[in-house]
Short mmCIF file of C-alpha atoms in Angstrom, two decimals:
data_model
loop_
_atom_site.label_atom_id
_atom_site.label_comp_id
_atom_site.label_asym_id
_atom_site.label_seq_id
_atom_site.Cartn_x
_atom_site.Cartn_y
_atom_site.Cartn_z
CA MET A 20 -98.26 -159.15 -95.04
CA THR A 21 -99.87 -156.69 -97.47
CA VAL A 22 -102.20 -153.89 -96.44
CA THR A 23 -104.72 -152.98 -99.13
CA ILE A 24 -106.18 -149.49 -99.21
CA LEU A 25 -109.66 -149.64 -100.66
CA ALA A 26 -111.34 -146.92 -102.67
CA SER A 27 -114.49 -145.36 -101.26
CA ALA A 28 -116.60 -142.25 -101.76
CA PRO A 29 -114.48 -139.12 -101.33
CA GLU A 30 -116.23 -138.06 -98.15
CA GLN A 31 -115.91 -141.52 -96.59
CA GLN A 32 -112.15 -141.90 -96.77
CA ARG A 33 -110.71 -142.77 -93.39
CA HIS A 34 -108.25 -145.29 -92.07
CA GLN A 35 -109.65 -148.56 -90.74
CA ASP A 36 -107.62 -149.29 -87.66
CA GLU A 37 -110.60 -149.64 -85.33
CA PRO A 38 -114.39 -150.18 -85.70
CA ASN A 39 -116.23 -147.58 -87.75
CA VAL A 40 -119.05 -146.99 -85.27
CA HIS A 41 -118.86 -146.93 -81.49
CA LYS A 42 -122.04 -147.53 -79.49
CA THR A 43 -121.18 -145.67 -76.33
CA ARG A 44 -122.30 -145.72 -72.73
CA ARG A 45 -124.07 -142.81 -71.13
CA ILE A 46 -122.07 -139.85 -69.92
CA ASP A 47 -123.70 -137.57 -67.33
CA GLY A 48 -127.12 -138.89 -68.30
CA LYS A 49 -126.58 -138.44 -72.01
CA ALA A 50 -126.43 -141.12 -74.67
CA PRO A 51 -124.34 -139.47 -77.36
CA SER A 52 -124.13 -140.72 -80.90
CA VAL A 53 -120.49 -140.89 -81.96
CA THR A 54 -119.03 -142.29 -85.12
CA ARG A 55 -115.41 -142.45 -86.15
CA ASP A 56 -114.93 -142.84 -89.89
CA VAL A 57 -111.58 -144.50 -90.09
CA SER A 58 -111.00 -145.89 -93.56
CA PHE A 59 -108.79 -143.81 -95.81
CA GLY A 60 -109.39 -144.20 -99.50
CA ALA A 61 -107.32 -144.99 -102.54
CA VAL A 62 -105.54 -142.33 -104.52
CA GLU A 63 -107.91 -142.50 -107.44
CA SER A 64 -110.90 -141.67 -105.23
CA VAL A 65 -109.53 -138.30 -104.11
CA SER A 66 -111.49 -135.81 -106.17
CA GLU A 67 -110.39 -132.25 -106.81
CA ASN A 68 -114.01 -131.24 -106.28
CA SER A 69 -114.84 -133.47 -103.34
CA ARG A 70 -114.35 -131.07 -100.44
CA TRP A 71 -113.72 -127.46 -101.38
CA ALA A 72 -115.28 -126.95 -104.79
CA MET A 73 -118.34 -124.97 -103.69
CA LYS A 74 -116.65 -122.22 -101.68
CA GLU A 75 -113.28 -121.85 -100.00
CA ASN A 76 -114.85 -122.00 -96.52
CA ASP A 77 -117.44 -124.75 -97.15
CA LEU A 78 -117.08 -128.27 -95.81
CA VAL A 79 -119.43 -131.13 -96.65
CA SER A 80 -120.37 -133.84 -94.14
CA LEU A 81 -120.92 -137.50 -94.95
CA ASP A 82 -124.67 -137.01 -95.19
CA GLY A 83 -124.14 -134.22 -97.74
CA THR A 84 -124.81 -131.40 -95.27
CA ARG A 85 -122.76 -128.33 -96.12
CA GLU A 86 -121.29 -126.26 -93.30
CA THR A 87 -119.83 -122.83 -93.97
CA PHE A 88 -117.18 -121.21 -91.80
CA ALA A 89 -116.30 -117.53 -91.69
CA GLU A 90 -113.22 -116.30 -93.51
CA GLY A 91 -110.16 -117.19 -91.43
CA ALA A 92 -112.20 -119.31 -89.01
CA ASN A 93 -110.58 -122.67 -88.34
CA PRO A 94 -113.11 -125.54 -88.53
CA VAL A 95 -111.00 -127.33 -85.90
CA LEU A 96 -111.64 -124.67 -83.26
CA GLU A 97 -115.23 -124.00 -84.31
CA THR A 98 -116.36 -127.63 -84.15
CA SER A 99 -114.22 -128.45 -81.10
CA GLN A 100 -115.91 -125.70 -79.09
CA TRP A 101 -119.27 -127.18 -80.01
CA ALA A 102 -118.28 -130.81 -79.32
CA MET A 103 -116.68 -130.00 -75.98
CA LYS A 104 -119.85 -128.27 -74.83
CA GLU A 105 -122.12 -131.05 -76.11
CA ILE A 106 -120.12 -133.90 -74.57
CA ASP A 107 -119.82 -131.92 -71.33
CA LEU A 108 -117.13 -134.06 -69.74
CA VAL A 109 -113.82 -132.13 -69.63
CA LYS A 110 -113.96 -128.62 -68.18
CA LEU A 111 -111.82 -125.51 -68.47
CA ASN A 112 -110.36 -124.03 -65.29
CA GLU A 113 -110.19 -120.26 -65.77
CA GLU A 114 -107.97 -119.75 -62.70
CA GLY A 115 -105.61 -122.44 -63.95
CA ILE A 116 -105.62 -120.89 -67.44
CA ALA A 117 -104.62 -117.49 -66.04
CA SER A 118 -101.88 -118.99 -63.85
CA ALA A 119 -100.50 -121.23 -66.61
CA ALA A 120 -100.61 -118.42 -69.19
CA ARG A 121 -98.44 -116.22 -66.97
CA TYR A 122 -96.02 -119.11 -66.43
CA ILE A 123 -95.85 -120.11 -70.11
CA HIS A 124 -95.38 -116.53 -71.27
CA SER A 125 -92.65 -115.93 -68.69
CA GLN A 126 -90.81 -119.17 -69.53
CA MET A 127 -91.00 -118.64 -73.27
CA GLN A 128 -89.52 -115.18 -72.83
CA ARG A 129 -86.82 -116.42 -70.46
CA GLU A 130 -85.86 -119.25 -72.82
CA SER A 131 -86.18 -117.03 -75.93
CA TYR A 132 -88.61 -119.62 -77.28
CA THR A 133 -89.52 -118.52 -80.81
CA PRO A 134 -90.38 -120.16 -84.14
CA ARG A 135 -86.63 -120.29 -84.77
CA THR A 136 -86.28 -122.67 -81.81
CA TRP A 137 -87.38 -125.43 -84.20
CA ARG A 138 -84.03 -125.19 -85.96
CA THR A 139 -82.14 -125.84 -82.70
CA HIS A 140 -83.41 -129.40 -82.24
CA PRO A 141 -80.33 -131.52 -83.01
CA LEU A 142 -82.16 -134.19 -85.05
CA HIS A 143 -84.09 -131.83 -87.32
CA VAL A 144 -83.18 -131.40 -90.98
CA CYS A 145 -82.97 -127.67 -91.62
CA PRO A 146 -82.82 -125.66 -94.86
CA THR A 147 -79.73 -123.65 -95.70
CA GLU A 148 -79.75 -119.92 -95.10
CA PRO A 149 -80.08 -117.55 -96.82
CA PHE A 150 -83.18 -119.18 -98.29
CA ALA A 151 -83.36 -120.04 -101.99
CA TRP A 152 -86.04 -122.05 -103.76
CA ASP A 153 -83.45 -123.73 -106.00
CA ASP A 154 -81.22 -124.75 -103.07
CA PRO A 155 -81.35 -128.59 -102.75
CA SER A 156 -81.80 -128.23 -98.98
CA THR A 157 -85.18 -126.56 -99.53
CA ARG A 158 -86.67 -129.60 -101.21
CA ALA A 159 -84.84 -131.97 -98.84
CA CYS A 160 -86.26 -130.23 -95.78
CA LEU A 161 -89.81 -130.09 -97.14
CA ASP A 162 -89.77 -133.79 -98.05
CA TRP A 163 -88.32 -134.64 -94.62
CA ILE A 164 -91.05 -132.70 -92.82
CA PHE A 165 -93.76 -134.27 -94.97
CA LEU A 166 -92.58 -137.82 -94.26
CA ILE A 167 -92.22 -137.16 -90.53
CA SER A 168 -95.71 -135.60 -90.35
CA SER A 169 -97.20 -138.46 -92.37
CA LEU A 170 -95.97 -140.96 -89.77
CA ASN A 171 -96.18 -138.82 -86.63
CA PHE A 172 -98.65 -140.90 -84.64
CA SER A 173 -99.06 -143.46 -81.88
CA PHE A 174 -95.72 -143.82 -80.10
CA TRP A 175 -97.07 -144.57 -76.63
CA SER A 176 -96.05 -147.90 -75.21
CA GLU A 177 -97.22 -150.46 -72.68
CA TYR A 178 -93.58 -150.32 -71.53
CA GLU A 179 -93.62 -146.58 -70.81
CA GLY A 180 -90.61 -145.68 -68.68
CA GLN A 181 -88.98 -149.08 -69.20
CA ARG A 182 -85.97 -150.13 -71.27
CA GLY A 183 -88.09 -152.54 -73.28
CA ARG A 184 -90.24 -149.91 -75.02
CA TYR A 185 -89.70 -149.31 -78.72
CA GLY A 186 -86.61 -147.23 -79.32
CA VAL A 187 -84.14 -146.46 -82.08
CA GLU A 188 -80.41 -146.45 -81.54
CA TRP A 189 -78.64 -143.57 -83.23
CA ARG A 190 -76.58 -140.53 -82.37
CA SER A 191 -77.98 -137.70 -80.27
CA SER A 192 -77.49 -135.30 -83.18
CA TRP A 193 -76.27 -135.02 -86.76
CA ASP A 194 -72.81 -134.30 -85.39
CA PRO A 195 -70.76 -137.45 -86.18
CA LYS A 196 -68.95 -137.05 -82.85
CA SER A 197 -72.12 -137.02 -80.73
CA GLU A 198 -72.87 -139.98 -78.49
CA VAL A 199 -75.08 -142.89 -79.54
CA VAL A 200 -78.31 -143.07 -77.55
CA VAL A 201 -81.69 -144.82 -77.71
CA HIS A 202 -84.45 -142.46 -78.82
CA THR A 203 -88.04 -143.20 -77.79
CA GLY A 204 -91.46 -141.76 -78.56
CA TYR A 205 -91.66 -139.26 -81.41
CA TRP A 206 -87.88 -138.97 -81.47
CA SER A 207 -87.62 -142.67 -82.39
CA LEU A 208 -89.33 -141.81 -85.69
CA VAL A 209 -87.00 -138.89 -86.34
CA ALA A 210 -83.92 -140.91 -85.42
CA ALA A 211 -84.97 -143.81 -87.65
CA VAL A 212 -85.46 -141.52 -90.66
CA ASP A 213 -82.16 -139.70 -90.04
CA ARG A 214 -80.32 -142.99 -89.60
CA ALA A 215 -81.74 -144.29 -92.88
CA LEU A 216 -80.64 -141.15 -94.74
CA GLU A 217 -77.14 -141.52 -93.34
CA GLU A 218 -77.13 -145.16 -94.49
CA GLY A 219 -77.89 -144.02 -98.04
CA ILE A 220 -81.58 -145.04 -98.02
CA PRO A 221 -83.57 -142.22 -99.69
CA ILE A 222 -86.50 -142.76 -97.35
CA THR A 223 -87.76 -139.15 -97.63
CA ASP A 224 -88.08 -139.34 -101.44
CA PRO A 225 -91.78 -139.89 -102.29
CA SER A 226 -90.93 -141.70 -105.55
CA PHE A 227 -88.85 -144.13 -103.50
CA TYR A 228 -91.27 -144.92 -100.68
CA ALA A 229 -94.24 -145.06 -103.05
CA SER A 230 -92.58 -147.96 -104.90
CA GLU A 231 -92.94 -151.49 -103.52
CA THR A 232 -90.16 -152.52 -105.89
CA ARG A 233 -87.54 -149.95 -104.89
CA CYS A 234 -88.71 -149.78 -101.29
CA PRO A 235 -90.20 -153.16 -100.33
CA ASP A 236 -91.94 -153.64 -96.99
CA GLU A 237 -88.88 -155.44 -95.65
CA LEU A 238 -86.74 -152.35 -96.24
CA VAL A 239 -89.23 -150.16 -94.39
CA GLU A 240 -89.09 -152.65 -91.52
CA HIS A 241 -85.30 -152.32 -91.59
CA VAL A 242 -85.54 -148.52 -91.46
CA PHE A 243 -87.66 -148.73 -88.29
CA ARG A 244 -85.76 -151.60 -86.70
CA PRO A 245 -85.77 -151.34 -82.91
CA ALA A 246 -82.80 -151.04 -80.58
CA ALA A 247 -81.44 -154.27 -79.14
CA GLN A 248 -82.97 -153.50 -75.74
CA SER A 249 -86.50 -153.08 -77.15
CA VAL A 250 -88.99 -155.91 -76.74
CA GLU A 251 -91.51 -154.38 -79.18
CA GLY A 252 -91.44 -152.89 -82.66
CA ILE A 253 -92.82 -149.58 -83.85
CA PRO A 254 -96.62 -149.52 -83.40
CA LEU A 255 -98.89 -149.79 -86.45
CA LEU A 256 -96.08 -150.62 -88.87
CA ARG A 257 -98.43 -151.97 -91.57
CA GLU A 258 -100.57 -148.85 -91.39
CA ARG A 259 -97.47 -146.67 -91.66
CA ILE A 260 -96.37 -148.55 -94.76
CA ALA A 261 -99.81 -148.14 -96.33
CA ILE A 262 -99.71 -144.38 -95.66
CA LEU A 263 -96.24 -144.14 -97.19
CA ARG A 264 -97.45 -145.85 -100.35
CA GLN A 265 -100.54 -143.68 -100.71
CA ASN A 266 -98.98 -140.33 -99.88
CA GLY A 267 -96.00 -141.05 -102.09
CA ALA A 268 -98.26 -141.99 -104.98
CA ILE A 269 -100.30 -138.78 -104.61
CA LEU A 270 -97.18 -136.62 -104.65
CA CYS A 271 -95.80 -138.48 -107.67
CA GLU A 272 -99.01 -138.41 -109.68
CA LYS A 273 -100.05 -134.83 -108.95
CA PHE A 274 -97.16 -132.80 -107.61
CA GLY A 275 -93.97 -133.81 -109.40
CA GLY A 276 -92.90 -136.35 -106.79
CA SER A 277 -92.19 -133.99 -103.90
CA PHE A 278 -93.83 -131.95 -101.16
CA TYR A 279 -91.80 -129.12 -102.71
CA GLY A 280 -94.08 -129.53 -105.76
CA PHE A 281 -97.14 -129.44 -103.50
CA ILE A 282 -95.96 -126.14 -102.00
CA ARG A 283 -95.43 -124.74 -105.51
CA ALA A 284 -99.01 -125.76 -106.36
CA PHE A 285 -100.24 -124.04 -103.19
CA ARG A 286 -98.36 -120.86 -104.06
CA ASN A 287 -99.81 -120.90 -107.58
CA ARG A 288 -103.33 -121.63 -106.36
CA TYR A 289 -103.33 -118.62 -104.02
CA HIS A 290 -101.04 -116.39 -106.11
CA ASP A 291 -98.52 -116.25 -103.23
CA GLN A 292 -101.23 -114.88 -100.91
CA GLY A 293 -102.08 -118.16 -99.18
CA THR A 294 -102.14 -118.59 -95.40
CA ALA A 295 -101.21 -121.48 -93.12
CA LEU A 296 -104.88 -122.44 -92.66
CA GLN A 297 -105.42 -122.51 -96.42
CA LEU A 298 -102.42 -124.81 -96.74
CA VAL A 299 -103.85 -127.09 -94.04
CA LYS A 300 -107.13 -127.29 -95.95
CA MET A 301 -105.29 -128.10 -99.17
CA VAL A 302 -103.42 -130.92 -97.39
CA THR A 303 -106.68 -132.47 -96.14
CA GLU A 304 -108.19 -132.04 -99.59
CA HIS A 305 -105.56 -134.17 -101.28
CA PHE A 306 -104.31 -136.61 -98.61
CA PRO A 307 -106.97 -138.82 -97.01
CA SER A 308 -104.63 -140.03 -94.27
CA PHE A 309 -104.41 -136.46 -92.93
CA ARG A 310 -108.22 -136.18 -92.51
CA ASP A 311 -108.41 -136.52 -88.76
CA GLU A 312 -112.15 -136.10 -88.23
CA SER A 313 -115.00 -137.59 -86.18
CA THR A 314 -118.77 -137.29 -86.20
CA PHE A 315 -120.65 -136.47 -83.00
CA GLN A 316 -124.44 -136.23 -82.83
CA GLY A 317 -124.51 -136.10 -86.61
CA ARG A 318 -122.08 -133.18 -86.92
CA ARG A 319 -118.54 -133.46 -88.23
CA VAL A 320 -115.78 -132.52 -85.79
CA TYR A 321 -112.48 -131.53 -87.41
CA LEU A 322 -109.28 -132.23 -85.47
CA TRP A 323 -106.58 -132.23 -88.16
CA LYS A 324 -103.65 -132.86 -85.81
CA ARG A 325 -101.09 -134.03 -88.37
CA ALA A 326 -102.23 -131.69 -91.15
CA GLN A 327 -101.76 -128.69 -88.88
CA ILE A 328 -98.44 -129.86 -87.48
CA LEU A 329 -97.17 -130.50 -91.02
CA VAL A 330 -97.86 -126.87 -91.92
CA ALA A 331 -96.61 -125.56 -88.58
CA GLU A 332 -93.31 -127.41 -88.85
CA ALA A 333 -92.80 -126.11 -92.38
CA TRP A 334 -93.59 -122.60 -91.14
CA ALA A 335 -91.07 -122.93 -88.31
CA ALA A 336 -88.35 -124.60 -90.40
CA PHE A 337 -88.40 -121.77 -92.94
CA TYR A 338 -89.08 -118.95 -90.49
CA PRO A 339 -86.79 -116.09 -91.54
CA PRO A 340 -84.00 -114.77 -89.26
CA SER A 341 -85.97 -111.55 -88.81
CA ALA A 342 -89.72 -111.42 -88.29
CA ALA A 343 -89.69 -108.33 -90.49
CA GLU A 344 -88.70 -110.45 -93.50
CA PRO A 345 -91.45 -112.12 -95.55
CA HIS A 346 -91.89 -115.82 -94.95
CA PRO A 347 -90.88 -117.66 -98.15
CA LEU A 348 -93.83 -120.07 -97.96
CA PHE A 349 -96.32 -117.35 -97.04
CA PRO A 350 -95.08 -114.11 -98.64
CA GLY A 351 -98.51 -112.53 -99.02
CA SER A 352 -99.88 -109.45 -97.30
CA SER A 353 -101.34 -111.54 -94.45
CA GLY A 354 -98.23 -113.65 -94.04
CA ALA A 355 -98.87 -117.12 -92.62
CA ALA A 356 -101.63 -115.86 -90.28
CA ILE A 357 -100.35 -118.64 -88.05
CA SER A 358 -102.62 -117.67 -85.17
CA GLU A 359 -105.52 -119.14 -87.16
CA LEU A 360 -104.17 -122.64 -86.46
CA THR A 361 -104.95 -124.48 -83.24
CA MET A 362 -102.84 -126.70 -81.03
CA PHE A 363 -102.26 -130.28 -82.24
CA ALA A 364 -104.56 -132.56 -80.28
CA ASP A 365 -102.44 -135.58 -79.37
CA TYR A 366 -102.03 -137.57 -76.13
CA ARG A 367 -99.03 -135.71 -74.65
CA VAL A 368 -100.18 -132.07 -74.57
CA PRO A 369 -103.55 -132.91 -72.92
CA GLN A 370 -101.54 -134.57 -70.15
CA ILE A 371 -99.58 -131.37 -69.43
CA LEU A 372 -102.73 -129.23 -69.73
CA HIS A 373 -104.31 -131.21 -66.91
CA HIS A 374 -101.07 -131.11 -64.89
CA LEU A 375 -101.03 -127.29 -65.19
CA ARG A 376 -104.70 -127.17 -64.07
CA ILE A 377 -105.79 -125.69 -67.40
CA VAL A 378 -108.39 -128.44 -67.78
CA THR A 379 -110.13 -130.60 -65.18
CA TYR A 380 -111.34 -134.17 -65.46
CA PRO A 381 -114.22 -135.80 -63.56
CA PRO A 382 -113.14 -138.51 -61.07
CA ALA A 383 -114.41 -141.35 -63.27
CA LEU A 384 -112.28 -140.21 -66.22
CA ALA A 385 -109.21 -139.71 -64.04
CA LYS A 386 -109.70 -143.22 -62.65
CA ARG A 387 -109.77 -144.69 -66.16
CA LEU A 388 -106.59 -142.83 -67.06
CA ARG A 389 -104.80 -144.13 -63.95
CA ALA A 390 -105.92 -147.66 -64.86
CA HIS A 391 -104.43 -147.23 -68.39
CA ALA A 392 -107.82 -148.09 -69.86
CA PRO A 393 -107.97 -147.94 -73.65
CA PHE A 394 -110.06 -145.20 -75.27
CA PRO A 395 -111.40 -146.12 -78.72
CA SER A 396 -110.72 -143.55 -81.41
CA GLY A 397 -113.76 -141.28 -81.66
CA SER A 398 -115.25 -142.36 -78.33
CA PRO A 399 -116.89 -139.59 -76.28
CA GLU A 400 -114.09 -139.58 -73.69
CA GLU A 401 -111.33 -139.41 -76.30
CA LEU A 402 -113.15 -136.73 -78.28
CA ALA A 403 -113.78 -134.74 -75.09
CA ILE A 404 -110.09 -134.79 -74.14
CA ARG A 405 -108.94 -133.74 -77.60
CA THR A 406 -111.54 -131.02 -78.24
CA ALA A 407 -111.13 -129.57 -74.73
CA SER A 408 -107.37 -129.38 -75.32
CA ILE A 409 -107.91 -127.41 -78.52
CA VAL A 410 -110.28 -124.99 -76.80
CA ALA A 411 -108.08 -124.73 -73.71
CA VAL A 412 -104.93 -123.73 -75.60
CA GLU A 413 -106.94 -121.13 -77.49
CA HIS A 414 -107.97 -119.66 -74.12
CA VAL A 415 -104.32 -119.70 -73.00
CA ARG A 416 -103.37 -117.95 -76.25
CA ARG A 417 -105.91 -115.20 -75.66
CA GLU A 418 -104.76 -114.75 -72.06
CA ILE A 419 -101.12 -114.48 -73.14
CA LEU A 420 -102.15 -111.93 -75.79
CA ARG A 421 -103.89 -109.93 -73.04
CA ILE A 422 -100.71 -110.09 -70.90
CA VAL A 423 -98.55 -108.94 -73.82
CA GLN A 424 -100.83 -106.00 -74.54
CA GLU A 425 -100.77 -105.01 -70.86
CA GLU A 426 -96.97 -105.13 -70.89
CA ARG A 427 -96.85 -102.93 -73.97
CA ARG A 428 -99.16 -100.36 -72.39
CA ALA A 429 -97.09 -100.37 -69.19
CA ASP A 430 -93.99 -99.65 -71.27
CA GLY A 431 -95.74 -96.79 -73.01
CA GLU A 432 -95.89 -98.60 -76.33
CA SER A 433 -98.89 -98.80 -78.62
CA GLU A 434 -100.69 -102.11 -78.43
CA GLY A 435 -99.95 -103.01 -82.04
CA GLU A 436 -100.72 -106.35 -83.62
CA GLU A 437 -99.10 -109.15 -81.64
CA GLU A 438 -99.18 -112.61 -83.15
CA VAL A 439 -99.46 -115.02 -80.26
CA SER A 440 -100.10 -118.45 -81.71
CA SER A 441 -101.43 -121.73 -80.36
CA VAL A 442 -98.78 -123.35 -82.57
CA LEU A 443 -95.86 -121.96 -80.60
CA ILE A 444 -97.67 -122.58 -77.30
CA ASP A 445 -98.19 -126.21 -78.35
CA PHE A 446 -94.51 -126.57 -79.34
CA TYR A 447 -93.51 -125.26 -75.92
CA LEU A 448 -96.03 -127.39 -73.99
CA TRP A 449 -94.92 -130.55 -75.80
CA ASP A 450 -91.28 -129.86 -74.97
CA LEU A 451 -92.30 -129.07 -71.38
CA ALA A 452 -94.27 -132.32 -71.11
CA LYS A 453 -91.28 -134.34 -72.31
CA ARG A 454 -89.02 -132.62 -69.76
CA ALA A 455 -91.56 -133.21 -67.00
CA GLU A 456 -91.78 -136.95 -67.77
CA GLY A 457 -88.73 -137.77 -65.70
CA ALA A 458 -89.36 -135.27 -62.90
CA PRO A 459 -90.96 -136.78 -59.77
CA ASP A 460 -93.12 -133.69 -59.15
CA GLY A 461 -93.58 -132.65 -62.76
CA VAL A 462 -93.33 -128.96 -63.62
CA SER A 463 -91.99 -126.57 -60.98
CA GLY A 464 -92.54 -122.84 -60.61
CA VAL A 465 -96.31 -122.93 -61.09
CA GLU A 466 -99.20 -124.53 -59.23
CA THR A 467 -99.93 -127.99 -60.60
CA THR A 468 -102.01 -131.07 -59.95
CA PRO A 469 -100.50 -134.59 -59.91
CA MET A 470 -99.58 -135.83 -63.38
CA LEU A 471 -102.02 -138.36 -64.81
CA PRO A 472 -101.05 -140.96 -67.42
CA ILE A 473 -101.71 -140.13 -71.06
CA HIS A 474 -104.95 -141.33 -72.61
CA ARG A 475 -104.29 -144.46 -74.63
CA THR A 476 -105.82 -144.49 -78.10
CA ARG A 477 -104.11 -146.55 -80.77
CA SER A 478 -104.79 -144.88 -84.11
CA ILE A 479 -103.14 -143.27 -87.11
CA TRP A 480 -104.41 -139.81 -86.29
CA TYR A 481 -102.00 -138.91 -83.47
#
């Protein structure tokens, strides 16, 4: 089966894995107008001038309306705050935010959870230290992160918690002596890619996966082959293959066949003064499959889950041993300015946010979640859950920053400039959610509400 990616106008490039327009029921007496533009366009339709040519902080909607954001303002947070308020379905719980912020801050300190924690995950591909641009591990790590982020979506299963769900059989780490296990969820993607590399398949090389000759569909299917116990394959395989082809072609045609080349272009564009948010914007400018956006009541809502996590993972992978050292990807005077990024609105972190009482759901929405009802991509309920999660983690971030400043004053220290980021909070919450999956009562040590199932949306965006 061949998936064809059709060219369209630059501002109409989305991936067509569900209907373009959803006519939705009323919510709390409102009849919102929601569209989800889900076709992503061909390489040749990505214009250098299509999204950012006017001004650095301008974005143009489908109807040609230009929206300008303040310097350093993330369109994801700005438009999510608006959409959450307009949809008026998911609420923030300020008492729960305060309680969870104290718990998260305490646990992250106790566990020494820092950006460097990324390097401790046993399946991750890490660059050699000390860092060097000409070290082969630098390019290898960047290409690995780019491939993983390109395909980091939709791992939930109808067989959640059962042996039959999609899984990949490989070792528990890169250590050849580690035990062989079956990895599920996001880790099934990572394990499949690592296994392929060990088998001599250069699956992280854009020039390889862009080529249908060198890397035919059947080989990609082999890379993601399920464990013997699985009764299903990886979700959205054809869409994943189409994304591989397109992203690989863009890197080969414009950036020397590597995400390493893309980072070099970013550094040149911003004269080594670029920030993480500027890199996110450059990713969405060039790669249609990273443009995770919806339209609500005629206004574009930017979510950018995979674009932000791509940049955040690169930031963490290359985070220097000492915070006093310049970050090699963001060596400018502002550094990465990582606190400008938001959390990554998926289906797992919203689940733990509700469990920790950070957000609250109306009874009708909770009932649909318990019934495992599907939520179409871009529907009001799905958009409400995702945008509320973005806003909620920002509130948690600000509360943790307040706690840190109080601690510094109590210790007689000057308040200083603390960089508390939604990125690191998201990393921690995702790990916490995965640990809580198998616990009968969920998270302990903080007041919680019973864990609800994840919201089920099958799409390429998350």
